């Protein structure tokens, strides 16, 4: 069984879907992960209250703000 942090480290440059505690949904490619599970996404899309927007550049999602992380299928 792979540990969550190891799975994230092994998923650099792969797609991820994140649901934050406030209901915000984020999708993008993982650029970087640290020991606190903070994740930097490249070419992110963010959805909140049914409104979706593509963000230019990168997005940092704090590990403490996440409630669900789903890696693209067949990555683990």
Short mmCIF file of N, CA and C in Angstrom, two decimals:
data_model
loop_
_atom_site.label_atom_id
_atom_site.label_comp_id
_atom_site.label_asym_id
_atom_site.label_seq_id
_atom_site.Cartn_x
_atom_site.Cartn_y
_atom_site.Cartn_z
N UNK A 1 0.84 -1.18 0.00
CA UNK A 1 0.00 0.00 0.00
C UNK A 1 0.88 1.24 0.00
N UNK A 2 0.57 2.19 -0.86
CA UNK A 2 1.35 3.41 -0.97
C UNK A 2 0.82 4.47 -0.02
N UNK A 3 1.71 5.18 0.64
CA UNK A 3 1.32 6.25 1.55
C UNK A 3 0.87 7.47 0.74
N UNK A 4 -0.06 8.27 1.29
CA UNK A 4 -0.60 9.42 0.55
C UNK A 4 0.47 10.39 0.05
N UNK A 5 1.44 10.72 0.86
CA UNK A 5 2.47 11.66 0.44
C UNK A 5 3.32 11.07 -0.68
N UNK A 6 3.63 9.79 -0.59
CA UNK A 6 4.38 9.12 -1.65
C UNK A 6 3.59 9.11 -2.95
N UNK A 7 2.29 8.89 -2.86
CA UNK A 7 1.45 8.90 -4.06
C UNK A 7 1.49 10.27 -4.72
N UNK A 8 1.47 11.34 -3.92
CA UNK A 8 1.53 12.69 -4.49
C UNK A 8 2.89 12.95 -5.12
N UNK A 9 3.97 12.57 -4.44
CA UNK A 9 5.31 12.76 -5.01
C UNK A 9 5.43 12.02 -6.34
N UNK A 10 4.83 10.85 -6.45
CA UNK A 10 4.88 10.05 -7.67
C UNK A 10 3.95 10.58 -8.75
N UNK A 11 3.14 11.59 -8.43
CA UNK A 11 2.17 12.12 -9.37
C UNK A 11 2.56 13.49 -9.93
N UNK A 12 3.81 13.89 -9.74
CA UNK A 12 4.29 15.15 -10.32
C UNK A 12 4.07 15.09 -11.83
N UNK A 13 3.58 16.18 -12.41
CA UNK A 13 3.27 16.31 -13.84
C UNK A 13 2.04 15.52 -14.28
N UNK A 14 1.22 15.10 -13.32
CA UNK A 14 -0.01 14.38 -13.64
C UNK A 14 -1.21 15.16 -13.12
N UNK A 15 -2.37 14.89 -13.67
CA UNK A 15 -3.60 15.60 -13.31
C UNK A 15 -4.10 15.19 -11.93
N UNK A 16 -4.67 16.16 -11.22
CA UNK A 16 -5.24 15.92 -9.91
C UNK A 16 -6.54 16.71 -9.80
N UNK A 17 -7.47 16.19 -9.00
CA UNK A 17 -8.74 16.85 -8.70
C UNK A 17 -8.80 17.01 -7.19
N UNK A 18 -9.00 18.25 -6.74
CA UNK A 18 -9.00 18.54 -5.30
C UNK A 18 -10.31 19.21 -4.91
N UNK A 19 -10.91 18.77 -3.81
CA UNK A 19 -12.05 19.46 -3.22
C UNK A 19 -11.58 20.01 -1.88
N UNK A 20 -11.73 21.32 -1.73
CA UNK A 20 -11.31 21.99 -0.50
C UNK A 20 -12.45 22.00 0.52
N UNK A 21 -12.10 22.26 1.75
CA UNK A 21 -13.08 22.27 2.84
C UNK A 21 -14.19 23.29 2.63
N UNK A 22 -13.90 24.38 1.91
CA UNK A 22 -14.92 25.40 1.66
C UNK A 22 -15.77 25.09 0.42
N UNK A 23 -15.55 23.92 -0.20
CA UNK A 23 -16.33 23.51 -1.36
C UNK A 23 -15.70 23.87 -2.70
N UNK A 24 -14.63 24.62 -2.70
CA UNK A 24 -13.93 24.95 -3.94
C UNK A 24 -13.34 23.69 -4.55
N UNK A 25 -13.49 23.55 -5.87
CA UNK A 25 -12.92 22.41 -6.59
C UNK A 25 -11.80 22.92 -7.48
N UNK A 26 -10.68 22.21 -7.48
CA UNK A 26 -9.52 22.61 -8.28
C UNK A 26 -9.05 21.41 -9.10
N UNK A 27 -8.65 21.70 -10.33
CA UNK A 27 -8.05 20.68 -11.20
C UNK A 27 -6.80 21.28 -11.82
N UNK A 28 -5.82 20.44 -12.06
CA UNK A 28 -4.60 20.90 -12.72
C UNK A 28 -3.52 19.84 -12.63
N UNK A 29 -2.37 20.16 -13.20
CA UNK A 29 -1.22 19.26 -13.15
C UNK A 29 -0.36 19.62 -11.94
N UNK A 30 0.06 18.61 -11.21
CA UNK A 30 0.89 18.82 -10.04
C UNK A 30 2.30 19.22 -10.49
N UNK A 31 2.77 20.36 -9.98
CA UNK A 31 4.12 20.83 -10.26
C UNK A 31 5.04 20.51 -9.09
N UNK A 32 4.53 20.70 -7.89
CA UNK A 32 5.35 20.50 -6.69
C UNK A 32 4.46 20.10 -5.51
N UNK A 33 5.04 19.32 -4.60
CA UNK A 33 4.37 18.89 -3.36
C UNK A 33 5.41 19.01 -2.25
N UNK A 34 4.98 19.43 -1.06
CA UNK A 34 5.92 19.44 0.06
C UNK A 34 5.44 18.50 1.17
N UNK A 35 6.20 18.46 2.25
CA UNK A 35 5.90 17.51 3.33
C UNK A 35 4.60 17.81 4.06
N UNK A 36 4.01 19.00 3.84
CA UNK A 36 2.73 19.36 4.46
C UNK A 36 1.56 19.14 3.51
N UNK A 37 1.84 18.50 2.38
CA UNK A 37 0.86 18.22 1.32
C UNK A 37 0.33 19.49 0.67
N UNK A 38 1.09 20.59 0.76
CA UNK A 38 0.78 21.77 -0.05
C UNK A 38 1.09 21.38 -1.49
N UNK A 39 0.21 21.74 -2.41
CA UNK A 39 0.37 21.33 -3.80
C UNK A 39 0.32 22.56 -4.70
N UNK A 40 1.28 22.64 -5.63
CA UNK A 40 1.28 23.68 -6.65
C UNK A 40 0.75 23.06 -7.93
N UNK A 41 -0.27 23.70 -8.52
CA UNK A 41 -0.89 23.22 -9.76
C UNK A 41 -0.55 24.14 -10.92
N UNK A 42 -0.25 23.54 -12.08
CA UNK A 42 -0.03 24.29 -13.31
C UNK A 42 -1.31 24.23 -14.15
N UNK A 43 -1.62 25.33 -14.84
CA UNK A 43 -2.82 25.43 -15.68
C UNK A 43 -4.08 25.01 -14.92
N UNK A 44 -4.29 25.60 -13.74
CA UNK A 44 -5.41 25.17 -12.91
C UNK A 44 -6.76 25.71 -13.37
N UNK A 45 -7.78 24.97 -13.01
CA UNK A 45 -9.17 25.40 -13.15
C UNK A 45 -9.77 25.35 -11.76
N UNK A 46 -10.53 26.37 -11.43
CA UNK A 46 -11.13 26.45 -10.10
C UNK A 46 -12.62 26.65 -10.25
N UNK A 47 -13.41 25.91 -9.49
CA UNK A 47 -14.86 26.03 -9.50
C UNK A 47 -15.34 26.30 -8.08
N UNK A 48 -16.21 27.29 -7.96
CA UNK A 48 -16.80 27.60 -6.67
C UNK A 48 -18.22 28.10 -6.90
N UNK A 49 -19.17 27.54 -6.17
CA UNK A 49 -20.58 27.92 -6.28
C UNK A 49 -21.08 27.80 -7.72
N UNK A 50 -20.64 26.77 -8.44
CA UNK A 50 -21.10 26.54 -9.79
C UNK A 50 -20.43 27.38 -10.85
N UNK A 51 -19.53 28.27 -10.46
CA UNK A 51 -18.83 29.12 -11.42
C UNK A 51 -17.41 28.60 -11.59
N UNK A 52 -17.04 28.33 -12.84
CA UNK A 52 -15.73 27.79 -13.14
C UNK A 52 -14.88 28.85 -13.84
N UNK A 53 -13.60 28.88 -13.48
CA UNK A 53 -12.69 29.79 -14.15
C UNK A 53 -11.32 29.16 -14.29
N UNK A 54 -10.70 29.43 -15.44
CA UNK A 54 -9.34 28.97 -15.68
C UNK A 54 -8.41 30.06 -15.17
N UNK A 55 -7.39 29.65 -14.44
CA UNK A 55 -6.46 30.58 -13.84
C UNK A 55 -5.16 30.55 -14.63
N UNK A 56 -4.66 31.72 -14.98
CA UNK A 56 -3.38 31.81 -15.67
C UNK A 56 -2.25 31.55 -14.68
N UNK A 57 -1.25 30.82 -15.09
CA UNK A 57 -0.10 30.57 -14.23
C UNK A 57 -0.29 29.36 -13.34
N UNK A 58 0.03 29.53 -12.07
CA UNK A 58 0.00 28.42 -11.12
C UNK A 58 -0.87 28.76 -9.92
N UNK A 59 -1.28 27.72 -9.21
CA UNK A 59 -2.14 27.87 -8.03
C UNK A 59 -1.56 27.03 -6.90
N UNK A 60 -1.45 27.61 -5.72
CA UNK A 60 -1.01 26.88 -4.54
C UNK A 60 -2.23 26.51 -3.72
N UNK A 61 -2.39 25.21 -3.44
CA UNK A 61 -3.47 24.73 -2.59
C UNK A 61 -2.82 24.22 -1.31
N UNK A 62 -3.19 24.81 -0.19
CA UNK A 62 -2.61 24.41 1.10
C UNK A 62 -3.16 23.05 1.53
N UNK A 63 -2.28 22.23 2.04
CA UNK A 63 -2.67 20.91 2.49
C UNK A 63 -3.76 20.95 3.56
N UNK A 64 -3.74 21.96 4.41
CA UNK A 64 -4.74 22.07 5.48
C UNK A 64 -6.11 22.48 4.96
N UNK A 65 -6.18 22.97 3.72
CA UNK A 65 -7.46 23.40 3.13
C UNK A 65 -8.16 22.28 2.37
N UNK A 66 -7.47 21.17 2.12
CA UNK A 66 -8.02 20.10 1.28
C UNK A 66 -8.82 19.09 2.10
N UNK A 67 -9.91 18.61 1.51
CA UNK A 67 -10.64 17.52 2.15
C UNK A 67 -10.59 16.26 1.29
N UNK A 68 -10.52 16.40 -0.04
CA UNK A 68 -10.45 15.24 -0.94
C UNK A 68 -9.42 15.52 -2.04
N UNK A 69 -8.57 14.54 -2.31
CA UNK A 69 -7.62 14.60 -3.42
C UNK A 69 -7.84 13.35 -4.25
N UNK A 70 -8.10 13.54 -5.53
CA UNK A 70 -8.27 12.39 -6.41
C UNK A 70 -7.26 12.48 -7.54
N UNK A 71 -6.37 11.51 -7.59
CA UNK A 71 -5.39 11.46 -8.66
C UNK A 71 -6.02 10.84 -9.89
N UNK A 72 -5.53 11.25 -11.05
CA UNK A 72 -6.05 10.70 -12.30
C UNK A 72 -5.93 9.18 -12.25
N UNK A 73 -6.89 8.49 -12.78
CA UNK A 73 -6.94 7.03 -12.74
C UNK A 73 -5.66 6.41 -13.29
N UNK A 74 -5.28 5.29 -12.72
CA UNK A 74 -4.11 4.52 -13.12
C UNK A 74 -2.78 5.21 -12.84
N UNK A 75 -2.76 6.13 -11.90
CA UNK A 75 -1.50 6.79 -11.56
C UNK A 75 -0.84 6.19 -10.34
N UNK A 76 -1.60 5.56 -9.47
CA UNK A 76 -1.05 5.10 -8.20
C UNK A 76 -0.33 3.78 -8.38
#
